[in-house]
Amino acid sequence: MDKETAVNVPQPRRRSSPSASLSQHVIHEEADLALSEVQRVDIRVRSLNVEITTFKSEFERPKSFLRPKQHPKTLNAIIQKNVLSNVSADFPSGTVSAIIGGSGSGKTTLLNVVAERMTGGIFNATGSKSFNGSPYLRSVRSAYVMQQDVLLPTLTVRETLRYAADLRLPPPVTQEQRRDIVERVILELSLKECADTRIGNNVHRGCSGGEKRRVSIGVQLLANPSVLFLDEPTTGLDATSALQIVRTLKDLARKGRTIVVSVHQPRSEIWRLLDNVVLLSRGSLLYSGSTKDALPYFKEQCFEIPPLVNPAEFLIDLAAIDNRSEEAEITSTARVESLTAAWEDEYQNHLWTEKEMSEPAESGPTADPGPSVAHAKVPYSRQMTVLTARTFLVTIRDPMGLAGSLFEAIGMGVLTGWIFLNLDRSLQGIRSREGALYTASSLQGYLILIYECWRLALDIQVFDRERNEGVVTVGAFLTSRRLARFLLEDFPVPVVFSVIFYFMVGFDPNAAQFFVFFSVTLLTHYIAVCLATLCVSVSREFAGSSLVANLAYTLQSMACGYFINSQQIPVYTRWLKYAAYVFWAFTGLAANEFITPGGGEYGAFYDCPYSRDPSDLRCKEYTGRFILDSLGFQASIWRPPVILLGFAVGFYLLAAVLLQFWRVEIELAKARKGEEIDHAAGKEKIRARSAEETRVINVRLDGYALDIRKHNMLRRRPVTLSILQPTSTLFESGTLNVIMGPSGSGKTSLLHSMAHRLHSTIATEYQTRGRMLFNEAVPSESVVRSLTSFVVQDDDALVASLTVKETLRFAAKLRLPKWMSTSEKVAKADDVLIKLGLKGVANNVVGDNLTKGISGGEKRRVSIAVQILTDPKILLLDEPTSGLDAFTAMSIMDVLQKMASEGRTIILTVHQARSDLFSRFGNVLLLARGGYPVYSGKAERMLSYFQNLGHECPQATNPADFALDIVSVDIQHAAREATSREKVRSLIMSWNSAEGGVVRQTSNIATPAELGSLRRQMNPFRITFPLVLHRSSINLRRLPAILTARLAQITSMGIILALFFAPLKHDYRAVQSRVGFIQEIGALYFVGMLQNIGIYPNERDVFYREQDDGAYSVEVFLLSYTLLEMPFEIIASTLFGILGAYAINLQRTVQMIFILAFNSFCIVNCGESIGILFNTFFSHAGFAVQITSILLSVANVLGGIMSLNVPSFLQALNHLSPVKYSFANVTPYAMENIHFTCSDSERLPNGHCPIENGEQVLQLYNLQTNAGLNIMALGVCTIIYRLLAYLVLKVTRMHWSLKSFRKASETSE
């Protein structure tokens, strides 16, 4: 027996070579992927069991480094879940092995455990796995293709693969060879047509989902692995592309590689390419062995495959638990249990009677050799070069992000420079100079810190993937990131800010002083980006990293010596100033200004009204030395820059250590207790409707076409791209209307356009031509939205923290008509849940990328269930079976066919249809790449149509696969490309010349008014608001990180302020400290903005999707968001008020508690409103963060304490800022009946203290105002800000506004 193809698993029968069963028409004789030879690796898995630990509450998760089972406080909170039970399998070298089974069967878990992707305290695996006899996967070269496509959206396909090759193919492979390999991979994966297309994302469309999938596979192929793991590589691909992918994998396996894949619904030709199969059901093993022996084995178990049935679909059906009814569940469970027991008996009876793995593969290690043996990595110098070039390219292709950084520098420089414009040299001017220096040393760096946290929280995903793959080191990633952005951001931003701000403020035009100012600004910039890296190393989510950053910055600003005199800081926290980089930056800038390089004994001398002699005691307050001493700073100009450099290096190294050793782990969401589903409740009132009872709607496209116009400010004329060519077709009610075509044929764009879900932006405009008719009438947009439900490809609209049952019940209560009772709505939700086979995961949390919940296929079914709850007249589904196993896909189609039989119009796109599904298709629209129609009509007539054109479908071939094959261009090889391209061109021309492709049908509804009568009305506010509020409260309660951040941001800030300010004294130095504490209230503005950014974007995206479905209104969403936000703000603000009044000793009265609490609440609430406004107005969240941060910083500077000489225009503009009203009411109350003392050295020549009472402080800062009136103004400002956020959100959701604007502008031209 050939050792390369032998499958050594315990089975009683003899195995022959699996290659003998391969059909010759699916083998690529010509394919030769030019990758070097690899070490052969045999994988053996024995008695594998996987148990996952979850917790009854997220707050009971242990915070120590003990494993969960060892932590004494959590023993009673542990919930154990078995996901794999006694699984054994062999994956020999030179073979393609598939793991199959239904959704939730454990396919991905098995793949992840073998690939060592599941580690950490919550996963407990027993059993053994070996690679050529070694238990270490790192002893061999391996690669892993994830389900999610983690790619850089601004790179093209070719660029993505070239950079991947440069990082994965070490010497002696030359650059020319790497480029050649990339081009071969592009051909092998049929990526030639989109090679120069950008990857794209949900904001900027680029490659299709199938093309992204192939790019992800290509990236891993370039690693030239001995072992390649692929998690559902064919999901999202059309049948032809899926076959081409598996053909490529088969070719790679023939060269000695070990290929292990999980597959949902492989076509029959793919089954013939597989060598081994592992069949799972709910974590139990039903079969593991050769594909050629699988069907005979199950025949022995009395399960014989019917004629002309796909073997893979047959096996998946056997392993499926059908929980759509109690009877079916009992029957299917008994079948699966018997098959599980049968395989266990088979395993026991023949327990390793065969020779253990025959012989070890060539040069296979037997002990842990360390990573260097198997993983020859590219040199560090090449990593640096490649990552620097890639980051540079990504940065310049993000114009909004790059513009945001430069705009921040210009905006902060101009606005703050305007605030401190040409400061005089009076006493008030000196105070303003201190504020200007603090702005330069602290606020500028803070904005960079927050923006870099946001950007790095996105970019770190690619690093985590590449780091796990072993192709990128931490040092190369961090260093290249800064090198790439040195000329784009790191140097220009400090230069622009320094030049604008320094000379606008009116600092001395001295070259040496400007150089010191710029040096400190540059170092502060680098410290900010390194600190941001440290924060993201602690928490990958922006909500967590921004919390860490904000607390770190608060500590920095407290210890810097501006808000509180450094000599006034309590002894127990005074040492922190030496650990605060802002302290050294402020010290350096202050010494540079007040001492000046080469300054004399008194330093700089300002305009003393008494004398021009700095030694005159009356002019002591006007000497730089006195000013610096009053701030508590040392007179050193050159020492602070050196220390700042040390801070930058220190933060960089600490971030590198955390990234190196603190790995990101996936959390598992626990199943939650819920009431049992009542199968009978309310069903007596729910019955299926016949087609005769339902008023049907037929949808006809008449020359319907779709174009995209790209507007660019640098080009006068927009560029027009055709997505869908003029298409005429009829989608009838009562049957399944299917749109088919390869990736890039415009299927998804067509559905989005029909559902009116394509929203134009300033840069991108969608244009349709032709007509879409509902029963021969042109419907309005409101009618289309009302009559149509749309199931999109992704599942972003699902709330991750809700269970499946909660998701459907909330959807039912929100969407079903108000005349239905709550019990009827719940019964309808439970009925749909059962029909879609979700009963087994009803109490499981949906989950997301960081929290493992239900499987991808189960999420797909939940999204479908949400849309079919309302029994829509027209249901559009974009690839509803993508990501589903064959059995579940058939279950979904059963439900859709039943809906169609009741008179509804069902239109769906299909990538991969199982063999027995095509007979259910009613009408088919077949598109070729580029959006060209090739066929439109009855499914039953399609094969005869193509037969008349000389393309006959073989008898044993799936008709759906045949149709996709003939309209696809084979671009893997030049000869076949020319032939297939000519074939597709002739098919397009034949259809265009055909007559009578679409028959116009008479309708029983012909007027828009009659269509309008069928509109589904949105439920009233009184129904939807309590539901959305309840759902949002559940979501927030189950997000402990967000919940903690909302309570901790304000409270932690109050505690930090108390540590530095408490207790405030009554001497002269305490004047600065008291005013500094009041200034710190303005920092709560940023807290509100950060809290909003942490949660609002995700909730906004869910709301957008649900509002498109007509679930609820803008008013409901924003009011529920506001009411959930306010309790946390009230509680935290009250605690802040208590700390400020009593602990800090601003004024120890109940009145001061309420004043501080009210001001804190209003400032935070206004920050939330600003966040809502800009995160709604700008789709680029990073740009929104930059703009928001600039405005908040300017508002703080304009507040009336940091700058005392504000230009008149800005003073008028300042009336829009809540910070102004906050300072104007807190300061008078805080200074009421306050008297200050001073030391003899601080007294003026007349014997008086410089400031003796609170009234003089108010005079100095121009804050002699009506405090009560300013409190009222602050409350009004808070309400206006939230109303303004509401108006922006309301207008943004009126999609017609942009179209109207464009039409008006075109008319005027």
mmCIF file of N, CA and C in Angstrom, residues 971-1053:
data_model
loop_
_atom_site.group_PDB
_atom_site.id
_atom_site.type_symbol
_atom_site.label_atom_id
_atom_site.label_comp_id
_atom_site.label_asym_id
_atom_site.label_seq_id
_atom_site.Cartn_x
_atom_site.Cartn_y
_atom_site.Cartn_z
ATOM 1 N N ILE A 971 -9.875 31.378 -15.873
ATOM 2 C CA ILE A 971 -8.697 32.223 -16.094
ATOM 3 C C ILE A 971 -7.447 31.626 -15.460
ATOM 4 N N GLN A 972 -7.527 30.341 -15.114
ATOM 5 C CA GLN A 972 -6.347 29.707 -14.542
ATOM 6 C C GLN A 972 -5.300 29.384 -15.603
ATOM 7 N N HIS A 973 -5.764 29.180 -16.854
ATOM 8 C CA HIS A 973 -4.834 28.836 -17.925
ATOM 9 C C HIS A 973 -5.229 29.596 -19.181
ATOM 10 N N ALA A 974 -4.229 30.087 -19.899
ATOM 11 C CA ALA A 974 -4.466 30.993 -21.019
ATOM 12 C C ALA A 974 -5.329 30.356 -22.109
ATOM 13 N N ALA A 975 -5.047 29.100 -22.448
ATOM 14 C CA ALA A 975 -5.792 28.462 -23.539
ATOM 15 C C ALA A 975 -7.261 28.314 -23.184
ATOM 16 N N ARG A 976 -7.530 27.821 -21.972
ATOM 17 C CA ARG A 976 -8.918 27.639 -21.576
ATOM 18 C C ARG A 976 -9.596 28.984 -21.336
ATOM 19 N N GLU A 977 -8.827 30.006 -20.973
ATOM 20 C CA GLU A 977 -9.423 31.323 -20.762
ATOM 21 C C GLU A 977 -10.011 31.860 -22.061
ATOM 22 N N ALA A 978 -9.254 31.762 -23.149
ATOM 23 C CA ALA A 978 -9.743 32.274 -24.430
ATOM 24 C C ALA A 978 -11.000 31.533 -24.867
ATOM 25 N N THR A 979 -10.994 30.205 -24.685
ATOM 26 C CA THR A 979 -12.156 29.408 -25.097
ATOM 27 C C THR A 979 -13.381 29.741 -24.266
ATOM 28 N N SER A 980 -13.206 29.773 -22.940
ATOM 29 C CA SER A 980 -14.351 30.038 -22.066
ATOM 30 C C SER A 980 -14.851 31.467 -22.204
ATOM 31 N N ARG A 981 -13.932 32.409 -22.449
ATOM 32 C CA ARG A 981 -14.368 33.794 -22.616
ATOM 33 C C ARG A 981 -15.211 33.944 -23.878
ATOM 34 N N GLU A 982 -14.796 33.267 -24.941
ATOM 35 C CA GLU A 982 -15.573 33.306 -26.175
ATOM 36 C C GLU A 982 -16.936 32.628 -25.983
ATOM 37 N N LYS A 983 -16.952 31.552 -25.200
ATOM 38 C CA LYS A 983 -18.217 30.867 -24.928
ATOM 39 C C LYS A 983 -19.184 31.779 -24.183
ATOM 40 N N VAL A 984 -18.693 32.472 -23.160
ATOM 41 C CA VAL A 984 -19.558 33.379 -22.394
ATOM 42 C C VAL A 984 -20.032 34.530 -23.265
ATOM 43 N N ARG A 985 -19.133 35.057 -24.122
ATOM 44 C CA ARG A 985 -19.527 36.161 -25.002
ATOM 45 C C ARG A 985 -20.644 35.736 -25.952
ATOM 46 N N SER A 986 -20.534 34.527 -26.465
ATOM 47 C CA SER A 986 -21.575 34.058 -27.384
ATOM 48 C C SER A 986 -22.893 33.841 -26.659
ATOM 49 N N LEU A 987 -22.847 33.391 -25.408
ATOM 50 C CA LEU A 987 -24.075 33.211 -24.633
ATOM 51 C C LEU A 987 -24.756 34.548 -24.362
ATOM 52 N N ILE A 988 -23.940 35.572 -24.085
ATOM 53 C CA ILE A 988 -24.505 36.913 -23.844
ATOM 54 C C ILE A 988 -25.165 37.433 -25.111
ATOM 55 N N MET A 989 -24.487 37.281 -26.247
ATOM 56 C CA MET A 989 -25.042 37.766 -27.508
ATOM 57 C C MET A 989 -26.297 36.990 -27.890
ATOM 58 N N SER A 990 -26.301 35.696 -27.600
ATOM 59 C CA SER A 990 -27.477 34.880 -27.933
ATOM 60 C C SER A 990 -28.685 35.331 -27.136
ATOM 61 N N TRP A 991 -28.468 35.643 -25.872
ATOM 62 C CA TRP A 991 -29.617 36.081 -25.055
ATOM 63 C C TRP A 991 -30.092 37.464 -25.484
ATOM 64 N N ASN A 992 -29.152 38.355 -25.798
ATOM 65 C CA ASN A 992 -29.547 39.698 -26.221
ATOM 66 C C ASN A 992 -30.355 39.684 -27.506
ATOM 67 N N SER A 993 -30.062 38.708 -28.373
ATOM 68 C CA SER A 993 -30.777 38.641 -29.644
ATOM 69 C C SER A 993 -32.054 37.824 -29.558
ATOM 70 N N ALA A 994 -32.246 37.118 -28.422
ATOM 71 C CA ALA A 994 -33.455 36.304 -28.273
ATOM 72 C C ALA A 994 -34.669 37.202 -28.082
ATOM 73 N N GLU A 995 -35.802 36.760 -28.550
ATOM 74 C CA GLU A 995 -37.036 37.533 -28.420
ATOM 75 C C GLU A 995 -37.960 36.843 -27.425
ATOM 76 N N GLY A 996 -38.737 37.663 -26.733
ATOM 77 C CA GLY A 996 -39.732 37.109 -25.819
ATOM 78 C C GLY A 996 -39.118 36.505 -24.582
ATOM 79 N N GLY A 997 -37.960 37.068 -24.158
ATOM 80 C CA GLY A 997 -37.348 36.543 -22.945
ATOM 81 C C GLY A 997 -38.225 36.704 -21.734
ATOM 82 N N VAL A 998 -38.957 37.801 -21.665
ATOM 83 C CA VAL A 998 -39.837 38.047 -20.527
ATOM 84 C C VAL A 998 -41.220 38.308 -21.057
ATOM 85 N N VAL A 999 -42.179 37.609 -20.539
ATOM 86 C CA VAL A 999 -43.570 37.786 -20.935
ATOM 87 C C VAL A 999 -44.235 38.759 -19.994
ATOM 88 N N ARG A 1000 -44.790 39.788 -20.545
ATOM 89 C CA ARG A 1000 -45.503 40.765 -19.720
ATOM 90 C C ARG A 1000 -46.840 40.183 -19.304
ATOM 91 N N GLN A 1001 -47.100 40.203 -18.017
ATOM 92 C CA GLN A 1001 -48.304 39.585 -17.505
ATOM 93 C C GLN A 1001 -49.262 40.637 -16.979
ATOM 94 N N THR A 1002 -50.537 40.345 -17.157
ATOM 95 C CA THR A 1002 -51.566 41.236 -16.632
ATOM 96 C C THR A 1002 -51.690 41.031 -15.132
ATOM 97 N N SER A 1003 -51.864 42.129 -14.400
ATOM 98 C CA SER A 1003 -51.918 42.050 -12.951
ATOM 99 C C SER A 1003 -53.275 42.480 -12.449
ATOM 100 N N ASN A 1004 -53.609 41.958 -11.269
ATOM 101 C CA ASN A 1004 -54.863 42.384 -10.653
ATOM 102 C C ASN A 1004 -54.702 43.642 -9.827
ATOM 103 N N ILE A 1005 -53.469 44.177 -9.735
ATOM 104 C CA ILE A 1005 -53.229 45.451 -9.051
ATOM 105 C C ILE A 1005 -52.408 46.302 -9.994
ATOM 106 N N ALA A 1006 -52.872 47.452 -10.334
ATOM 107 C CA ALA A 1006 -52.198 48.192 -11.396
ATOM 108 C C ALA A 1006 -51.930 49.639 -11.070
ATOM 109 N N THR A 1007 -52.295 50.108 -9.916
ATOM 110 C CA THR A 1007 -52.102 51.526 -9.612
ATOM 111 C C THR A 1007 -51.252 51.677 -8.370
ATOM 112 N N PRO A 1008 -50.478 52.766 -8.308
ATOM 113 C CA PRO A 1008 -49.693 53.019 -7.108
ATOM 114 C C PRO A 1008 -50.550 53.137 -5.858
ATOM 115 N N ALA A 1009 -51.761 53.658 -6.002
ATOM 116 C CA ALA A 1009 -52.635 53.786 -4.833
ATOM 117 C C ALA A 1009 -52.964 52.426 -4.243
ATOM 118 N N GLU A 1010 -53.231 51.458 -5.145
ATOM 119 C CA GLU A 1010 -53.542 50.122 -4.654
ATOM 120 C C GLU A 1010 -52.315 49.469 -4.019
ATOM 121 N N LEU A 1011 -51.141 49.739 -4.585
ATOM 122 C CA LEU A 1011 -49.922 49.238 -3.950
ATOM 123 C C LEU A 1011 -49.748 49.846 -2.572
ATOM 124 N N GLY A 1012 -50.035 51.140 -2.468
ATOM 125 C CA GLY A 1012 -49.902 51.813 -1.186
ATOM 126 C C GLY A 1012 -50.794 51.234 -0.114
ATOM 127 N N SER A 1013 -51.928 50.672 -0.528
ATOM 128 C CA SER A 1013 -52.841 50.092 0.454
ATOM 129 C C SER A 1013 -52.270 48.838 1.085
ATOM 130 N N LEU A 1014 -51.252 48.234 0.453
ATOM 131 C CA LEU A 1014 -50.633 47.034 0.998
ATOM 132 C C LEU A 1014 -49.442 47.341 1.898
ATOM 133 N N ARG A 1015 -49.131 48.593 2.080
ATOM 134 C CA ARG A 1015 -47.959 48.962 2.864
ATOM 135 C C ARG A 1015 -48.076 48.467 4.299
ATOM 136 N N ARG A 1016 -46.927 48.025 4.813
ATOM 137 C CA ARG A 1016 -46.859 47.604 6.205
ATOM 138 C C ARG A 1016 -46.503 48.811 7.057
ATOM 139 N N GLN A 1017 -47.350 49.143 7.999
ATOM 140 C CA GLN A 1017 -47.158 50.333 8.809
ATOM 141 C C GLN A 1017 -46.207 50.041 9.973
ATOM 142 N N MET A 1018 -45.337 51.001 10.260
ATOM 143 C CA MET A 1018 -44.466 50.895 11.425
ATOM 144 C C MET A 1018 -45.307 50.986 12.689
ATOM 145 N N ASN A 1019 -45.000 50.166 13.662
ATOM 146 C CA ASN A 1019 -45.734 50.207 14.922
ATOM 147 C C ASN A 1019 -45.549 51.556 15.599
ATOM 148 N N PRO A 1020 -46.549 52.015 16.353
ATOM 149 C CA PRO A 1020 -46.460 53.336 16.981
ATOM 150 C C PRO A 1020 -45.394 53.391 18.065
ATOM 151 N N PHE A 1021 -45.082 54.608 18.439
ATOM 152 C CA PHE A 1021 -44.037 54.885 19.423
ATOM 153 C C PHE A 1021 -44.299 54.163 20.739
ATOM 154 N N ARG A 1022 -45.539 54.131 21.176
ATOM 155 C CA ARG A 1022 -45.875 53.539 22.474
ATOM 156 C C ARG A 1022 -45.571 52.045 22.522
ATOM 157 N N ILE A 1023 -45.487 51.396 21.368
ATOM 158 C CA ILE A 1023 -45.167 49.968 21.320
ATOM 159 C C ILE A 1023 -43.663 49.750 21.146
ATOM 160 N N THR A 1024 -43.065 50.457 20.208
ATOM 161 C CA THR A 1024 -41.663 50.197 19.873
ATOM 162 C C THR A 1024 -40.688 50.741 20.914
ATOM 163 N N PHE A 1025 -41.005 51.884 21.524
ATOM 164 C CA PHE A 1025 -40.049 52.482 22.447
ATOM 165 C C PHE A 1025 -39.748 51.589 23.655
ATOM 166 N N PRO A 1026 -40.760 51.073 24.381
ATOM 167 C CA PRO A 1026 -40.434 50.203 25.518
ATOM 168 C C PRO A 1026 -39.642 48.966 25.110
ATOM 169 N N LEU A 1027 -39.919 48.439 23.919
ATOM 170 C CA LEU A 1027 -39.214 47.241 23.464
ATOM 171 C C LEU A 1027 -37.752 47.525 23.171
ATOM 172 N N VAL A 1028 -37.496 48.600 22.454
ATOM 173 C CA VAL A 1028 -36.104 48.956 22.137
ATOM 174 C C VAL A 1028 -35.344 49.298 23.419
ATOM 175 N N LEU A 1029 -35.997 49.987 24.336
ATOM 176 C CA LEU A 1029 -35.358 50.330 25.608
ATOM 177 C C LEU A 1029 -35.017 49.069 26.397
ATOM 178 N N HIS A 1030 -35.957 48.135 26.436
ATOM 179 C CA HIS A 1030 -35.721 46.876 27.159
ATOM 180 C C HIS A 1030 -34.588 46.083 26.521
ATOM 181 N N ARG A 1031 -34.592 45.976 25.205
ATOM 182 C CA ARG A 1031 -33.540 45.235 24.518
ATOM 183 C C ARG A 1031 -32.170 45.870 24.728
ATOM 184 N N SER A 1032 -32.114 47.189 24.641
ATOM 185 C CA SER A 1032 -30.844 47.889 24.831
ATOM 186 C C SER A 1032 -30.331 47.730 26.254
ATOM 187 N N SER A 1033 -31.240 47.700 27.223
ATOM 188 C CA SER A 1033 -30.817 47.526 28.618
ATOM 189 C C SER A 1033 -30.237 46.133 28.833
ATOM 190 N N ILE A 1034 -30.834 45.122 28.197
ATOM 191 C CA ILE A 1034 -30.283 43.761 28.289
ATOM 192 C C ILE A 1034 -28.896 43.719 27.650
ATOM 193 N N ASN A 1035 -28.777 44.333 26.504
ATOM 194 C CA ASN A 1035 -27.497 44.364 25.805
ATOM 195 C C ASN A 1035 -26.419 45.019 26.654
ATOM 196 N N LEU A 1036 -26.748 46.159 27.249
ATOM 197 C CA LEU A 1036 -25.765 46.876 28.059
ATOM 198 C C LEU A 1036 -25.405 46.092 29.310
ATOM 199 N N ARG A 1037 -26.390 45.444 29.897
ATOM 200 C CA ARG A 1037 -26.149 44.660 31.113
ATOM 201 C C ARG A 1037 -25.209 43.492 30.853
ATOM 202 N N ARG A 1038 -25.205 42.983 29.629
ATOM 203 C CA ARG A 1038 -24.361 41.840 29.298
ATOM 204 C C ARG A 1038 -23.024 42.234 28.684
ATOM 205 N N LEU A 1039 -22.722 43.503 28.721
ATOM 206 C CA LEU A 1039 -21.428 43.987 28.246
ATOM 207 C C LEU A 1039 -20.683 44.614 29.419
ATOM 208 N N PRO A 1040 -20.066 43.801 30.260
ATOM 209 C CA PRO A 1040 -19.446 44.343 31.480
ATOM 210 C C PRO A 1040 -18.357 45.366 31.208
ATOM 211 N N ALA A 1041 -17.639 45.224 30.090
ATOM 212 C CA ALA A 1041 -16.584 46.206 29.789
ATOM 213 C C ALA A 1041 -17.184 47.580 29.543
ATOM 214 N N ILE A 1042 -18.262 47.633 28.751
ATOM 215 C CA ILE A 1042 -18.917 48.911 28.475
ATOM 216 C C ILE A 1042 -19.590 49.444 29.733
ATOM 217 N N LEU A 1043 -20.241 48.547 30.465
ATOM 218 C CA LEU A 1043 -20.937 48.951 31.689
ATOM 219 C C LEU A 1043 -19.959 49.542 32.695
ATOM 220 N N THR A 1044 -18.834 48.855 32.858
ATOM 221 C CA THR A 1044 -17.816 49.344 33.795
ATOM 222 C C THR A 1044 -17.242 50.676 33.330
ATOM 223 N N ALA A 1045 -17.002 50.790 32.021
ATOM 224 C CA ALA A 1045 -16.427 52.028 31.494
ATOM 225 C C ALA A 1045 -17.368 53.203 31.732
ATOM 226 N N ARG A 1046 -18.671 52.992 31.545
ATOM 227 C CA ARG A 1046 -19.619 54.086 31.733
ATOM 228 C C ARG A 1046 -19.637 54.570 33.181
ATOM 229 N N LEU A 1047 -19.520 53.643 34.115
ATOM 230 C CA LEU A 1047 -19.513 54.038 35.523
ATOM 231 C C LEU A 1047 -18.136 54.500 35.975
ATOM 232 N N ALA A 1048 -17.101 53.906 35.408
ATOM 233 C CA ALA A 1048 -15.757 54.145 35.928
ATOM 234 C C ALA A 1048 -15.106 55.399 35.385
ATOM 235 N N GLN A 1049 -15.483 55.819 34.156
ATOM 236 C CA GLN A 1049 -14.785 56.961 33.561
ATOM 237 C C GLN A 1049 -14.881 58.199 34.455
ATOM 238 N N ILE A 1050 -16.115 58.576 34.812
ATOM 239 C CA ILE A 1050 -16.313 59.791 35.615
ATOM 240 C C ILE A 1050 -15.843 59.579 37.045
ATOM 241 N N THR A 1051 -16.228 58.419 37.618
ATOM 242 C CA THR A 1051 -15.864 58.155 39.008
ATOM 243 C C THR A 1051 -14.357 58.065 39.183
ATOM 244 N N SER A 1052 -13.685 57.355 38.263
ATOM 245 C CA SER A 1052 -12.225 57.232 38.350
ATOM 246 C C SER A 1052 -11.553 58.578 38.214
ATOM 247 N N MET A 1053 -12.108 59.401 37.349
ATOM 248 C CA MET A 1053 -11.539 60.741 37.196
ATOM 249 C C MET A 1053 -11.687 61.532 38.492
#
